[in-house]
Short mmCIF file of C-alpha atoms in Angstrom, two decimals:
data_model
loop_
_atom_site.label_atom_id
_atom_site.label_comp_id
_atom_site.label_asym_id
_atom_site.label_seq_id
_atom_site.Cartn_x
_atom_site.Cartn_y
_atom_site.Cartn_z
CA MET A 14 -49.70 -8.72 -26.75
CA ASN A 15 -50.59 -6.38 -23.87
CA LEU A 16 -47.27 -4.26 -24.38
CA THR A 17 -46.90 -3.24 -20.64
CA LYS A 18 -46.06 -6.96 -19.79
CA LEU A 19 -42.77 -6.21 -21.62
CA LYS A 20 -40.78 -4.97 -18.87
CA LYS A 21 -41.60 -7.67 -16.71
CA ILE A 22 -40.36 -10.19 -19.45
CA ARG A 23 -37.22 -7.86 -19.70
CA ILE A 24 -36.67 -8.03 -16.35
CA GLY A 25 -37.07 -11.70 -15.89
CA VAL A 26 -34.68 -12.69 -18.89
CA SER A 27 -31.89 -9.94 -17.77
CA LEU A 28 -32.02 -11.49 -14.10
CA PHE A 29 -31.38 -14.73 -15.82
CA PHE A 30 -28.61 -14.07 -17.87
CA PHE A 31 -27.23 -11.94 -14.76
CA LEU A 32 -27.13 -15.05 -12.62
CA LEU A 33 -26.10 -17.33 -14.97
CA LEU A 34 -23.13 -15.28 -16.04
CA SER A 35 -22.28 -14.25 -12.54
CA PHE A 36 -22.21 -17.92 -11.52
CA LEU A 37 -19.05 -18.42 -14.49
CA PHE A 38 -16.95 -15.88 -12.00
CA ILE A 39 -18.07 -17.16 -8.86
CA ASP A 40 -18.66 -20.69 -9.27
CA PRO A 41 -16.21 -21.35 -6.65
CA ARG A 42 -16.10 -25.64 -7.20
CA ASN A 43 -15.81 -25.25 -11.48
CA SER A 44 -19.03 -27.26 -11.29
CA ILE A 45 -20.08 -25.41 -14.95
CA PRO A 46 -19.48 -27.71 -17.77
CA ILE A 47 -17.43 -26.43 -20.69
CA PRO A 48 -20.10 -26.55 -23.14
CA VAL A 49 -22.43 -24.45 -21.05
CA ILE A 50 -19.27 -21.90 -20.03
CA ASP A 51 -18.75 -21.48 -24.21
CA LEU A 52 -22.74 -20.86 -24.88
CA LEU A 53 -22.80 -18.27 -22.31
CA SER A 54 -19.67 -16.45 -23.35
CA SER A 55 -20.41 -16.82 -26.58
CA ILE A 56 -23.36 -14.33 -26.57
CA GLN A 57 -21.26 -11.49 -25.68
CA LEU A 58 -21.06 -8.94 -28.44
CA VAL A 59 -17.28 -7.94 -28.44
CA PRO A 60 -15.87 -11.55 -27.08
CA ALA A 61 -17.91 -12.76 -30.43
CA LEU A 62 -16.55 -10.31 -32.86
CA LEU A 63 -12.95 -11.30 -31.62
CA MET A 64 -13.59 -15.00 -31.73
CA ILE A 65 -14.61 -15.37 -35.40
CA SER A 66 -11.34 -14.17 -36.28
CA THR A 67 -9.93 -16.78 -35.14
CA SER A 68 -12.59 -19.57 -35.11
CA PHE A 69 -16.24 -20.56 -35.76
CA GLY A 70 -18.77 -22.05 -34.04
CA PHE A 71 -21.08 -20.99 -30.77
CA ALA A 72 -19.54 -17.36 -31.47
CA ALA A 73 -20.69 -16.90 -35.04
CA ALA A 74 -23.71 -18.42 -34.35
CA ALA A 75 -24.11 -15.86 -31.46
CA LEU A 76 -23.13 -13.16 -33.09
CA PHE A 77 -25.61 -13.77 -35.93
CA PHE A 78 -28.21 -13.85 -33.41
CA ILE A 79 -27.27 -10.58 -31.84
CA ILE A 80 -27.40 -8.83 -35.05
CA ILE A 81 -30.47 -10.40 -36.07
CA LEU A 82 -32.18 -9.35 -32.74
CA THR A 83 -30.90 -6.06 -33.04
CA LEU A 84 -32.04 -5.69 -36.65
CA LEU A 85 -35.69 -6.71 -35.18
CA PHE A 86 -36.04 -4.71 -32.02
CA GLY A 87 -33.24 -2.74 -31.66
CA ARG A 88 -30.39 -2.85 -28.21
CA VAL A 89 -32.33 -5.56 -26.45
CA TYR A 90 -28.97 -6.85 -25.91
CA CYS A 91 -28.27 -4.05 -23.70
CA SER A 92 -30.61 -4.54 -21.06
CA THR A 93 -31.44 -8.59 -21.20
CA ILE A 94 -27.86 -10.14 -22.22
CA CYS A 95 -25.26 -7.80 -21.10
CA PRO A 96 -24.49 -8.36 -17.42
CA LEU A 97 -22.69 -4.96 -16.69
CA GLY A 98 -26.27 -3.27 -18.08
CA THR A 99 -27.83 -5.14 -15.69
CA PHE A 100 -25.71 -4.27 -12.52
CA GLN A 101 -26.42 -0.86 -13.72
CA ASP A 102 -30.39 -1.59 -13.82
CA ILE A 103 -29.64 -2.82 -10.31
CA VAL A 104 -27.89 0.34 -9.23
CA ILE A 105 -30.74 2.42 -10.63
CA TYR A 106 -33.39 0.72 -8.99
CA ILE A 107 -31.62 1.15 -5.94
CA LYS A 108 -31.49 4.79 -6.73
CA LYS A 109 -35.40 5.37 -7.29
CA LYS A 110 -36.12 3.18 -4.23
CA THR A 111 -34.14 5.18 -1.86
CA ASN A 112 -34.68 8.83 -3.64
CA LYS A 113 -38.53 8.90 -4.45
CA ARG A 114 -37.81 11.91 -5.87
CA PHE A 115 -35.20 10.83 -8.48
CA ARG A 116 -36.30 11.73 -12.04
CA LEU A 117 -34.41 10.98 -15.03
CA SER A 118 -34.47 13.32 -18.21
CA TYR A 119 -33.28 13.75 -21.98
CA LEU A 120 -29.80 14.32 -22.62
CA LYS A 121 -28.48 15.55 -26.08
CA PRO A 122 -26.90 12.50 -27.72
CA SER A 123 -22.98 12.95 -28.22
CA TYR A 124 -22.54 10.37 -31.29
CA ALA A 125 -19.54 11.94 -32.48
CA PHE A 126 -18.23 11.18 -28.93
CA HIS A 127 -19.21 7.79 -28.43
CA TYR A 128 -18.24 6.72 -32.10
CA PHE A 129 -14.86 8.73 -31.43
CA PHE A 130 -14.06 5.97 -28.73
CA LEU A 131 -15.38 3.12 -30.97
CA GLY A 132 -12.60 4.44 -33.69
CA LEU A 133 -10.31 4.94 -30.92
CA ILE A 134 -10.47 1.14 -29.69
CA PHE A 135 -10.67 0.03 -33.23
CA THR A 136 -7.64 1.34 -34.41
CA CYS A 137 -5.77 0.49 -31.21
CA VAL A 138 -6.75 -3.27 -31.58
CA LEU A 139 -5.41 -2.98 -35.46
CA ILE A 140 -2.11 -2.13 -33.98
CA GLY A 141 -1.79 -4.39 -31.51
CA SER A 142 -2.95 -2.15 -27.98
CA SER A 143 -6.33 -3.33 -26.07
CA ILE A 144 -5.91 -1.06 -23.75
CA PHE A 145 -8.99 0.79 -24.31
CA LEU A 146 -10.82 -2.50 -24.87
CA ASN A 147 -9.57 -4.35 -21.75
CA LEU A 148 -10.96 -1.12 -19.94
CA LEU A 149 -14.59 -0.49 -21.48
CA GLU A 150 -15.81 -4.04 -22.84
CA PRO A 151 -18.76 -4.50 -20.43
CA PHE A 152 -18.55 -8.46 -20.21
CA SER A 153 -14.56 -8.23 -19.24
CA ASN A 154 -15.19 -5.52 -16.77
CA TYR A 155 -17.71 -7.31 -15.04
CA GLY A 156 -15.94 -10.37 -15.34
CA ARG A 157 -12.96 -8.52 -13.67
CA LEU A 158 -14.90 -7.17 -10.52
CA LEU A 159 -16.43 -10.58 -9.88
CA THR A 160 -13.16 -12.72 -10.12
CA THR A 161 -11.07 -9.55 -7.76
CA LEU A 162 -14.16 -8.71 -5.64
CA ILE A 163 -16.65 -11.47 -5.04
CA GLU A 164 -14.96 -14.70 -5.93
CA PRO A 165 -12.67 -14.26 -2.38
CA LEU A 166 -15.98 -14.11 -0.63
CA THR A 167 -17.21 -17.09 -2.12
CA THR A 168 -14.23 -19.00 -1.34
CA LEU A 169 -14.38 -17.73 2.14
CA LEU A 170 -18.01 -18.59 2.54
CA ASN A 171 -17.67 -22.21 0.88
CA ASN A 172 -14.44 -23.02 3.40
CA GLY A 173 -16.45 -21.90 6.39
CA LEU A 174 -19.72 -24.09 5.28
CA ALA A 175 -17.21 -26.80 4.43
CA ALA A 176 -16.00 -26.45 8.06
CA ILE A 177 -18.82 -26.57 9.90
CA LEU A 178 -20.42 -29.35 7.88
CA SER A 179 -17.25 -31.54 8.28
CA ARG A 180 -18.03 -31.36 12.01
CA PHE A 181 -21.19 -33.64 11.55
CA GLN A 182 -18.99 -35.92 9.38
CA ILE A 183 -20.98 -34.37 6.04
CA TYR A 184 -18.01 -33.79 3.15
CA PHE A 185 -20.34 -32.41 0.69
CA LEU A 186 -18.18 -29.31 0.62
CA TYR A 187 -14.51 -29.16 0.67
CA ASP A 188 -11.67 -26.68 1.21
CA ILE A 189 -10.40 -24.49 -1.86
CA PRO A 190 -7.72 -22.08 -1.87
CA LEU A 191 -8.18 -18.79 -1.50
CA ARG A 192 -6.74 -16.82 -4.36
CA SER A 193 -4.42 -13.83 -3.48
CA ILE A 194 -4.81 -10.63 -5.05
CA GLU A 195 -2.45 -7.85 -5.52
CA THR A 196 -3.30 -4.50 -4.08
CA SER A 197 -3.05 -2.58 -7.39
CA LEU A 198 -5.52 -5.18 -9.06
CA LEU A 199 -7.84 -4.80 -5.74
CA PHE A 200 -7.89 -0.78 -6.13
CA GLY A 201 -8.44 -1.03 -9.69
CA SER A 202 -11.46 -2.79 -9.40
CA ILE A 203 -12.60 -0.81 -6.35
CA PHE A 204 -12.24 2.31 -8.77
CA PHE A 205 -14.32 0.72 -11.66
CA LEU A 206 -16.73 -0.61 -9.37
CA PHE A 207 -17.17 3.26 -7.85
CA LEU A 208 -17.39 4.74 -11.25
CA PHE A 209 -20.12 1.99 -12.68
CA SER A 210 -21.99 2.66 -9.60
CA TYR A 211 -21.62 6.54 -9.46
CA LEU A 212 -22.67 6.77 -13.32
CA SER A 213 -25.61 4.54 -12.77
CA TYR A 214 -26.56 6.09 -9.81
CA PHE A 215 -26.74 9.60 -11.31
CA HIS A 216 -27.08 9.29 -14.80
CA GLY A 217 -28.26 6.07 -15.70
CA ARG A 218 -27.05 4.53 -18.53
CA LEU A 219 -24.49 7.07 -19.54
CA PHE A 220 -21.46 4.56 -20.06
CA CYS A 221 -23.83 2.66 -22.22
CA ASN A 222 -24.29 5.40 -24.62
CA SER A 223 -21.27 7.20 -24.25
CA PHE A 224 -18.21 4.85 -23.52
CA CYS A 225 -19.27 1.08 -24.07
CA PRO A 226 -18.11 -0.21 -27.25
CA ALA A 227 -20.89 -2.95 -27.37
CA GLY A 228 -23.19 -0.15 -27.26
CA ALA A 229 -21.59 1.86 -30.08
CA VAL A 230 -21.64 -1.05 -32.40
CA LEU A 231 -25.16 -1.94 -31.58
CA GLY A 232 -26.39 1.72 -31.52
CA LEU A 233 -25.21 1.63 -35.29
CA LEU A 234 -27.52 -1.38 -36.14
CA SER A 235 -30.14 -0.22 -34.40
CA ARG A 236 -30.61 2.92 -37.26
CA PHE A 237 -31.60 0.07 -39.29
CA THR A 238 -34.04 -1.76 -37.11
CA ILE A 239 -37.22 -2.75 -38.55
CA PHE A 240 -39.84 -2.77 -35.64
CA LYS A 241 -39.26 0.59 -33.40
CA MET A 242 -40.92 2.19 -30.22
CA ILE A 243 -42.31 5.45 -31.32
CA VAL A 244 -44.37 8.25 -29.46
CA ASP A 245 -47.86 8.48 -30.77
CA LYS A 246 -48.59 11.94 -31.14
CA ASN A 247 -52.36 11.52 -31.21
CA THR A 248 -52.40 10.37 -27.58
CA CYS A 249 -49.46 11.61 -26.10
CA THR A 250 -50.17 14.37 -23.53
CA GLU A 251 -46.63 15.62 -23.02
CA CYS A 252 -46.79 14.72 -19.21
CA GLY A 253 -43.10 13.58 -19.47
CA ALA A 254 -43.77 10.28 -17.42
CA CYS A 255 -41.82 8.29 -20.01
CA GLU A 256 -38.75 10.75 -20.25
CA LYS A 257 -38.62 10.52 -16.53
CA VAL A 258 -37.83 6.70 -16.27
CA CYS A 259 -35.73 6.66 -19.55
CA LYS A 260 -32.61 5.05 -18.37
CA ALA A 261 -31.13 5.76 -21.58
CA ASN A 262 -31.95 9.70 -21.45
CA CYS A 263 -33.02 9.12 -25.16
CA ILE A 264 -36.86 10.65 -24.96
CA GLU A 265 -37.51 13.98 -25.32
CA SER A 266 -41.15 14.43 -24.60
CA LYS A 267 -41.30 17.91 -25.65
CA THR A 268 -40.81 16.96 -29.04
CA LYS A 269 -42.32 13.34 -28.97
CA LYS A 270 -39.12 11.86 -30.21
CA ILE A 271 -37.24 8.62 -29.40
CA ASP A 272 -33.64 8.06 -30.22
CA PHE A 273 -33.57 4.90 -30.83
CA SER A 274 -30.09 4.18 -31.40
CA ALA A 275 -29.54 5.32 -27.65
CA CYS A 276 -32.42 3.28 -26.64
CA ILE A 277 -31.81 -0.04 -24.80
CA GLY A 278 -35.45 -1.51 -24.93
CA CYS A 279 -35.84 -1.51 -21.04
CA PHE A 280 -39.63 -0.71 -21.71
CA ASN A 281 -40.23 1.57 -18.81
CA CYS A 282 -41.65 4.11 -21.00
CA ILE A 283 -44.21 1.83 -22.09
CA LYS A 284 -45.08 0.95 -18.38
CA SER A 285 -44.82 4.29 -17.26
CA CYS A 286 -47.39 5.86 -20.19
CA PRO A 287 -50.60 6.61 -18.72
CA THR A 288 -52.37 7.37 -22.23
CA ASP A 289 -50.45 4.39 -24.02
CA GLY A 290 -48.49 7.10 -26.15
CA ILE A 291 -45.80 4.45 -26.72
CA ILE A 292 -46.16 2.24 -29.80
CA TYR A 293 -44.08 -0.55 -31.67
CA GLN A 294 -44.46 0.10 -35.58
CA ARG A 295 -42.16 -0.60 -38.54
CA ALA A 296 -39.87 1.92 -38.68
CA GLN A 297 -40.20 5.43 -41.26
CA TYR A 298 -36.78 5.75 -42.24
CA SER A 299 -35.66 9.11 -42.93
CA LYS A 300 -33.27 10.42 -45.50
CA SER A 301 -31.13 12.69 -43.48
CA ILE A 302 -29.84 12.97 -39.85
CA GLN A 303 -29.92 16.20 -37.70
CA ASP A 304 -26.69 17.39 -37.99
CA ASN A 305 -27.36 19.01 -34.48
CA ARG A 306 -27.17 15.86 -32.62
CA PHE A 307 -23.35 16.03 -33.37
CA ASP A 308 -21.29 18.14 -31.03
CA SER A 309 -18.15 18.73 -32.90
CA SER A 310 -16.60 21.12 -30.59
CA ARG A 311 -16.80 18.15 -28.05
CA ARG A 312 -15.24 15.52 -30.44
CA PHE A 313 -12.40 17.43 -31.55
CA PHE A 314 -11.71 18.65 -27.87
CA PHE A 315 -11.07 14.81 -27.01
CA GLN A 316 -9.35 13.99 -30.11
CA SER A 317 -6.70 16.65 -29.00
CA ILE A 318 -6.56 15.05 -25.66
CA SER A 319 -7.03 11.24 -26.13
CA ILE A 320 -4.58 10.68 -29.27
CA PRO A 321 -1.29 12.26 -27.50
CA ILE A 322 -2.23 10.00 -24.71
CA ALA A 323 -3.02 6.95 -27.10
CA ALA A 324 0.24 7.71 -28.92
CA SER A 325 2.44 7.99 -26.13
CA ILE A 326 1.33 4.75 -24.45
CA ILE A 327 1.55 3.01 -27.71
CA GLN A 328 5.10 4.02 -27.85
CA THR A 329 5.80 3.52 -24.29
CA THR A 330 4.83 -0.28 -24.44
CA SER A 331 6.37 -1.00 -28.12
CA GLN A 332 9.69 -0.13 -26.54
CA THR A 333 11.28 -3.21 -24.98
CA ASP A 334 14.47 -3.43 -22.70
CA THR A 335 16.65 -5.81 -24.07
CA THR A 336 19.27 -5.42 -21.55
CA ARG A 337 17.23 -6.79 -18.37
CA SER A 338 18.59 -10.33 -17.18
CA GLY A 339 18.23 -12.81 -14.33
CA TYR A 340 15.10 -13.53 -11.84
CA TRP A 341 13.93 -10.35 -11.42
CA ALA A 342 13.21 -9.56 -14.86
CA ALA A 343 12.01 -12.99 -16.12
CA LYS A 344 8.90 -11.69 -13.56
CA ARG A 345 8.69 -8.58 -15.54
CA SER A 346 8.32 -10.53 -18.55
CA PRO A 347 4.71 -12.47 -18.52
CA VAL A 348 4.36 -16.10 -19.80
CA SER A 349 1.38 -16.47 -21.43
CA PRO A 350 -0.87 -19.13 -21.05
CA PRO A 351 -0.82 -22.16 -23.50
CA GLY A 352 -2.81 -22.03 -26.38
CA SER A 353 -2.00 -18.31 -26.88
CA LYS A 354 0.68 -18.97 -29.85
CA SER A 355 2.36 -15.62 -28.58
CA VAL A 356 2.49 -12.62 -26.28
CA GLN A 357 1.37 -10.72 -29.03
CA HIS A 358 -1.23 -12.81 -30.33
CA PHE A 359 -2.89 -12.94 -26.60
CA SER A 360 -2.39 -8.93 -26.47
CA ASN A 361 -4.35 -8.43 -29.37
CA TYR A 362 -7.32 -10.68 -28.76
CA CYS A 363 -7.79 -10.94 -24.47
CA THR A 364 -10.21 -8.41 -23.25
CA ALA A 365 -9.21 -9.24 -19.79
CA CYS A 366 -12.30 -10.56 -18.72
CA SER A 367 -10.81 -13.02 -16.35
CA LEU A 368 -13.10 -16.40 -17.07
CA CYS A 369 -9.55 -17.80 -17.61
CA VAL A 370 -8.61 -17.01 -14.12
CA THR A 371 -11.65 -18.37 -12.57
CA GLU A 372 -12.02 -21.59 -14.31
CA CYS A 373 -7.94 -22.46 -13.92
CA PRO A 374 -8.01 -25.37 -11.44
CA THR A 375 -4.61 -24.85 -10.07
CA GLN A 376 -5.04 -21.07 -9.97
CA VAL A 377 -1.76 -20.64 -11.85
CA LEU A 378 -3.27 -17.76 -13.95
CA TYR A 379 -3.77 -14.62 -12.43
CA PRO A 380 -4.65 -11.18 -13.56
CA SER A 381 -1.52 -8.97 -14.56
CA PHE A 382 -0.95 -5.42 -13.59
CA VAL A 383 0.92 -3.83 -16.34
CA GLU A 384 3.65 -6.72 -17.06
CA TYR A 385 2.09 -6.68 -20.28
CA GLY A 386 2.61 -2.95 -20.56
CA PHE A 387 -0.38 -0.65 -20.42
CA ALA A 388 -1.96 -1.81 -23.35
CA GLY A 389 -2.35 -5.16 -21.59
CA LEU A 390 -3.87 -4.16 -18.33
CA PHE A 391 -5.20 -6.89 -16.13
CA GLN A 392 -4.87 -9.60 -19.14
CA PRO A 393 -3.85 -13.17 -17.32
CA LYS A 394 -0.11 -13.96 -16.86
CA MET A 395 1.19 -17.34 -15.39
CA ASN A 396 2.13 -16.82 -11.93
CA TYR A 397 4.05 -19.57 -10.84
CA ASP A 398 4.69 -18.24 -7.40
CA ALA A 399 0.93 -19.17 -6.74
CA SER A 400 1.13 -22.45 -8.63
CA TYR A 401 1.66 -23.99 -11.89
CA CYS A 402 0.47 -25.13 -14.89
CA ASN A 403 -1.24 -28.71 -14.92
CA TYR A 404 0.04 -30.90 -17.37
CA GLU A 405 -3.03 -32.37 -18.50
CA CYS A 406 -5.02 -29.31 -18.04
CA THR A 407 -6.46 -27.28 -21.01
CA THR A 408 -9.49 -25.34 -19.43
CA CYS A 409 -8.34 -22.05 -20.72
CA GLY A 410 -8.41 -22.68 -24.22
CA ASP A 411 -11.76 -24.25 -23.49
CA VAL A 412 -13.44 -21.28 -22.16
CA CYS A 413 -11.83 -18.23 -23.30
CA PRO A 414 -14.37 -16.78 -25.41
CA THR A 415 -12.27 -14.48 -27.67
CA GLY A 416 -9.74 -16.69 -29.09
CA ALA A 417 -7.00 -15.61 -27.61
CA ILE A 418 -6.35 -18.69 -25.74
CA LEU A 419 -7.05 -21.33 -28.68
CA PRO A 420 -8.41 -24.46 -27.62
CA LEU A 421 -5.63 -27.27 -27.61
CA SER A 422 -5.94 -31.22 -27.15
CA ILE A 423 -4.27 -32.57 -24.37
CA MET A 424 -1.77 -34.07 -26.71
CA GLU A 425 -1.05 -30.73 -28.60
CA LYS A 426 -0.99 -29.03 -25.16
CA LYS A 427 1.67 -31.28 -23.46
CA LEU A 428 3.98 -30.49 -26.31
CA VAL A 429 3.82 -26.36 -26.12
CA GLN A 430 6.56 -24.51 -24.80
CA ILE A 431 5.19 -21.25 -23.48
CA GLY A 432 9.02 -20.88 -22.10
CA LYS A 433 11.96 -22.26 -20.70
CA ALA A 434 13.55 -22.89 -17.36
CA VAL A 435 16.86 -21.52 -16.50
CA PHE A 436 18.87 -22.78 -13.34
CA ILE A 437 21.01 -20.70 -11.19
CA LYS A 438 23.63 -23.16 -9.75
CA ASP A 439 24.80 -21.01 -6.75
CA ASP A 440 21.04 -20.01 -5.67
CA CYS A 441 20.32 -23.75 -5.14
CA VAL A 442 20.34 -25.20 -1.89
CA VAL A 443 22.68 -28.21 -2.79
CA ALA A 444 25.23 -25.78 -3.84
CA ALA A 445 24.61 -22.86 -1.36
CA LYS A 446 23.93 -24.77 1.64
CA LYS A 447 25.11 -28.41 0.68
CA LYS A 448 22.12 -30.07 1.66
CA ASP A 449 20.07 -32.79 -0.52
CA CYS A 450 16.90 -30.86 -2.54
CA ALA A 451 15.25 -32.34 -5.70
CA ALA A 452 11.93 -30.49 -5.42
CA CYS A 453 12.15 -29.42 -9.26
CA SER A 454 13.02 -32.70 -10.59
CA GLU A 455 10.35 -34.50 -8.82
CA HIS A 456 7.50 -32.09 -9.65
CA CYS A 457 8.79 -31.72 -13.49
CA PRO A 458 6.12 -33.73 -15.69
CA THR A 459 8.34 -34.03 -18.85
CA LYS A 460 11.72 -34.52 -16.70
CA ALA A 461 13.32 -31.63 -18.48
CA VAL A 462 14.96 -31.34 -15.16
CA SER A 463 16.83 -34.30 -13.64
CA THR A 464 19.61 -34.72 -10.93
CA VAL A 465 23.22 -35.60 -11.66
CA PRO A 466 25.99 -36.38 -9.01
CA TYR A 467 27.20 -33.06 -7.52
CA GLU A 468 29.79 -33.92 -4.57
CA GLY A 469 29.62 -36.56 -2.75
CA LYS A 470 26.41 -38.15 -2.23
CA LEU A 471 24.38 -34.89 -3.56
CA LYS A 472 23.01 -34.25 -6.63
CA ILE A 473 21.94 -31.01 -8.28
CA PRO A 474 19.54 -30.40 -10.73
CA GLU A 475 20.69 -30.47 -14.64
CA LEU A 476 18.05 -28.77 -17.67
CA ASN A 477 17.09 -30.19 -20.89
CA ASN A 478 15.40 -27.27 -22.35
CA ASP A 479 14.48 -29.47 -25.34
CA ILE A 480 11.34 -31.09 -23.69
CA CYS A 481 10.76 -28.44 -21.43
CA ILE A 482 7.53 -27.01 -21.74
CA GLY A 483 7.56 -23.93 -19.39
CA CYS A 484 4.34 -25.29 -17.09
CA GLY A 485 6.23 -23.77 -13.76
CA ALA A 486 6.23 -26.82 -11.49
CA CYS A 487 9.40 -26.58 -10.96
CA GLU A 488 9.80 -23.04 -10.04
CA HIS A 489 6.74 -23.26 -7.81
CA ALA A 490 8.33 -25.99 -5.93
CA CYS A 491 11.91 -24.53 -5.61
CA PRO A 492 12.26 -23.70 -1.79
CA THR A 493 15.04 -21.23 -2.09
CA THR A 494 14.00 -17.47 -1.13
CA PRO A 495 13.68 -14.36 -1.91
CA ARG A 496 14.61 -15.53 -5.87
CA LYS A 497 14.43 -18.94 -6.96
CA ALA A 498 16.97 -21.14 -8.15
CA ILE A 499 15.27 -22.12 -10.89
CA TYR A 500 12.63 -20.22 -13.18
CA ILE A 501 10.66 -20.08 -16.02
CA THR A 502 11.42 -17.48 -18.76
CA SER A 503 8.67 -16.19 -21.27
CA ASN A 504 8.90 -17.51 -24.65
CA SER A 505 7.38 -14.43 -26.72
CA VAL A 506 6.26 -16.86 -29.28
CA HIS A 507 5.37 -20.31 -28.32
CA LEU A 508 7.76 -23.12 -29.27
CA GLN A 509 7.33 -26.83 -29.89
CA ALA A 510 8.86 -28.89 -27.16
CA GLN A 511 10.58 -32.20 -28.37
CA LYS A 512 8.44 -35.61 -27.03
CA PRO A 513 10.36 -36.64 -23.77
CA LYS A 514 11.92 -40.32 -23.98
CA VAL A 515 10.00 -42.86 -22.27
CA GLN A 516 12.64 -44.68 -20.00
CA LYS A 517 12.27 -48.01 -18.68
CA GLN A 518 11.99 -48.56 -14.78
CA ASP A 519 14.52 -50.79 -13.17
CA LYS A 520 13.28 -53.54 -11.44
CA VAL A 521 12.99 -53.13 -7.69
CA PHE A 522 12.99 -56.28 -6.54
CA ASP A 523 13.68 -60.47 -8.27
CA ASP A 524 9.97 -61.61 -8.80
CA THR A 525 11.76 -64.91 -9.72
CA LYS A 526 12.48 -65.35 -5.87
CA ASP A 527 10.48 -65.53 -3.05
CA PHE A 528 8.05 -62.71 -2.01
CA PRO A 529 10.36 -60.75 0.77
CA PHE A 530 7.74 -60.83 3.74
#
C-alpha cells in the first residue's frame, strides 16, 4: 500500500466520526436511535473506562478495540475518533490557509507535566471529585460546546424552516422549544472555545499532549506499539519538511527522531516527505528512556501550585451547609437524574458531556454551574423551572456513556424517588388569594398531590410523599412567583417510592338509561 494515501484515509475516517458525533449533540428532533447513540458514545476512551466499572456491553468492546488499535498503530484514536481532536485539526487547517508561512516545530515533550495532570485527575476521581475530569475530558468538552453554542442555533434554524414550510402546507418540520442558557454556562463555553482554538491555532496539538487525560493514557500505551513510524536515516536529508507539518510537535529533524508516544498518527509527515524518509516498521524497544525528557523543575512547580488549589477546592465542596432551608435552599441543592443512584455516584462518574441534556425529550436536564460544587462543574441537574421529568421516559440512562446514569426499565423508573415535594401553604394561590388552583394535582402522574376541602368550595393541595417520585411536574405547573408554593427537594441518595394505589373511577352517567341526547 502507498503510505501517502494514509493521510486521505485518516481525514475521511475523522470527518465521518466528527460529523456523526456532532449530530448527537445538535440533532434537534432526537432522530438518532438509542443503540446508535450508545455505540458512538462508547468508543470515547474516558467514558468507556468509567462505564466498565458499572456495566459491560458496548463500552467493554469499544475499550478493547481502542487498546488493540493503539498497541498496533499508536494514537490514531486521537486523530480519527476523538471529535475535539478533529476540531483542533480544522483550526490548524484554517491557520495554514490564512498564513502560508505558518510552520510547526519540535517541542521538547513535557511528560512529567502531562502525567502529573493524569495522576491529579485520577486521584480526584478516587476521592469523589470530578472537576479536572469535567474540564479536561475531550468528548465532554466538545459535547458542551455544541450543546451550549450550536444546538440553540440549529433549533432556531429548524423553527424558522418549519414556519416557512408551514405556509406551503408542508409539515415535515415542527417547532421545537428553545432551551434557555444561563449566562455563566454561555461564557464558560465561549472561554473553552477560545482556549482550544487559540492553542490549536498557535501551538498545534498542545492540549492533546499536555493536558488531555485520554492523550496521556494513550501516550503510555503507545510506548508498546508494535508498528511505529520512524525516520529512515538512509534516505532522510534533514530538510525539516516533516517537522514543519507535525501537529503533535514530536518530530526532531536534526536528530532524525520521532517521539511516538506524542505522535497522534495524522500521517502529515509521510505525505510531506520528499524522499520517502518516513516509514512503518516493527518497533525496536530500547531498555531505557532518556532522562532529559523529564523536566523536574516544571513538575515540582506545578505540583506546588496545583495540589494546594485542588485541596482547597475539595475541602470547600465537601462542606455542606446544613442550616439552609426553604425554596431557595432547594434550588441550591441539585436533583440528580433518575438512574444516577445518588448525587455522590452521579458526581463521581459524570464527565459533563451533556449528551443526556441534548437527548432529554422534555428538556428538564440542564448543565449546572456550581450547584454540585466546583468539583461537579457543568454536570447536569433537573431544572423544574424549565420543565419536568416525563413519567415514562428513560432516555438519559439509555444514552449516558459513563454509567453516571444507569439504565432503568420504565417500571423501575416509575418507583425511583429522586426527590420529595414540599408544600408551602401560605404561598399557595388558594390560601393567599382565595382562588381555585389545582395545577399541581392535575399534573402529578402518581397523584402524590391531591386536593382536599379547604374553605367553602375551595380545595387545597395535600401531599403523600410515600408515592412521590420527585418528577417536578407539580413544581413546574405551580403558577406562584417568585417562589413556587410546591417544589422538589433533592434526595442525596435515591429512594424507592411506593406504588400509587389504583382507584376505580366513579360512573359519570347511568348506562342503564337511555343516552341523554
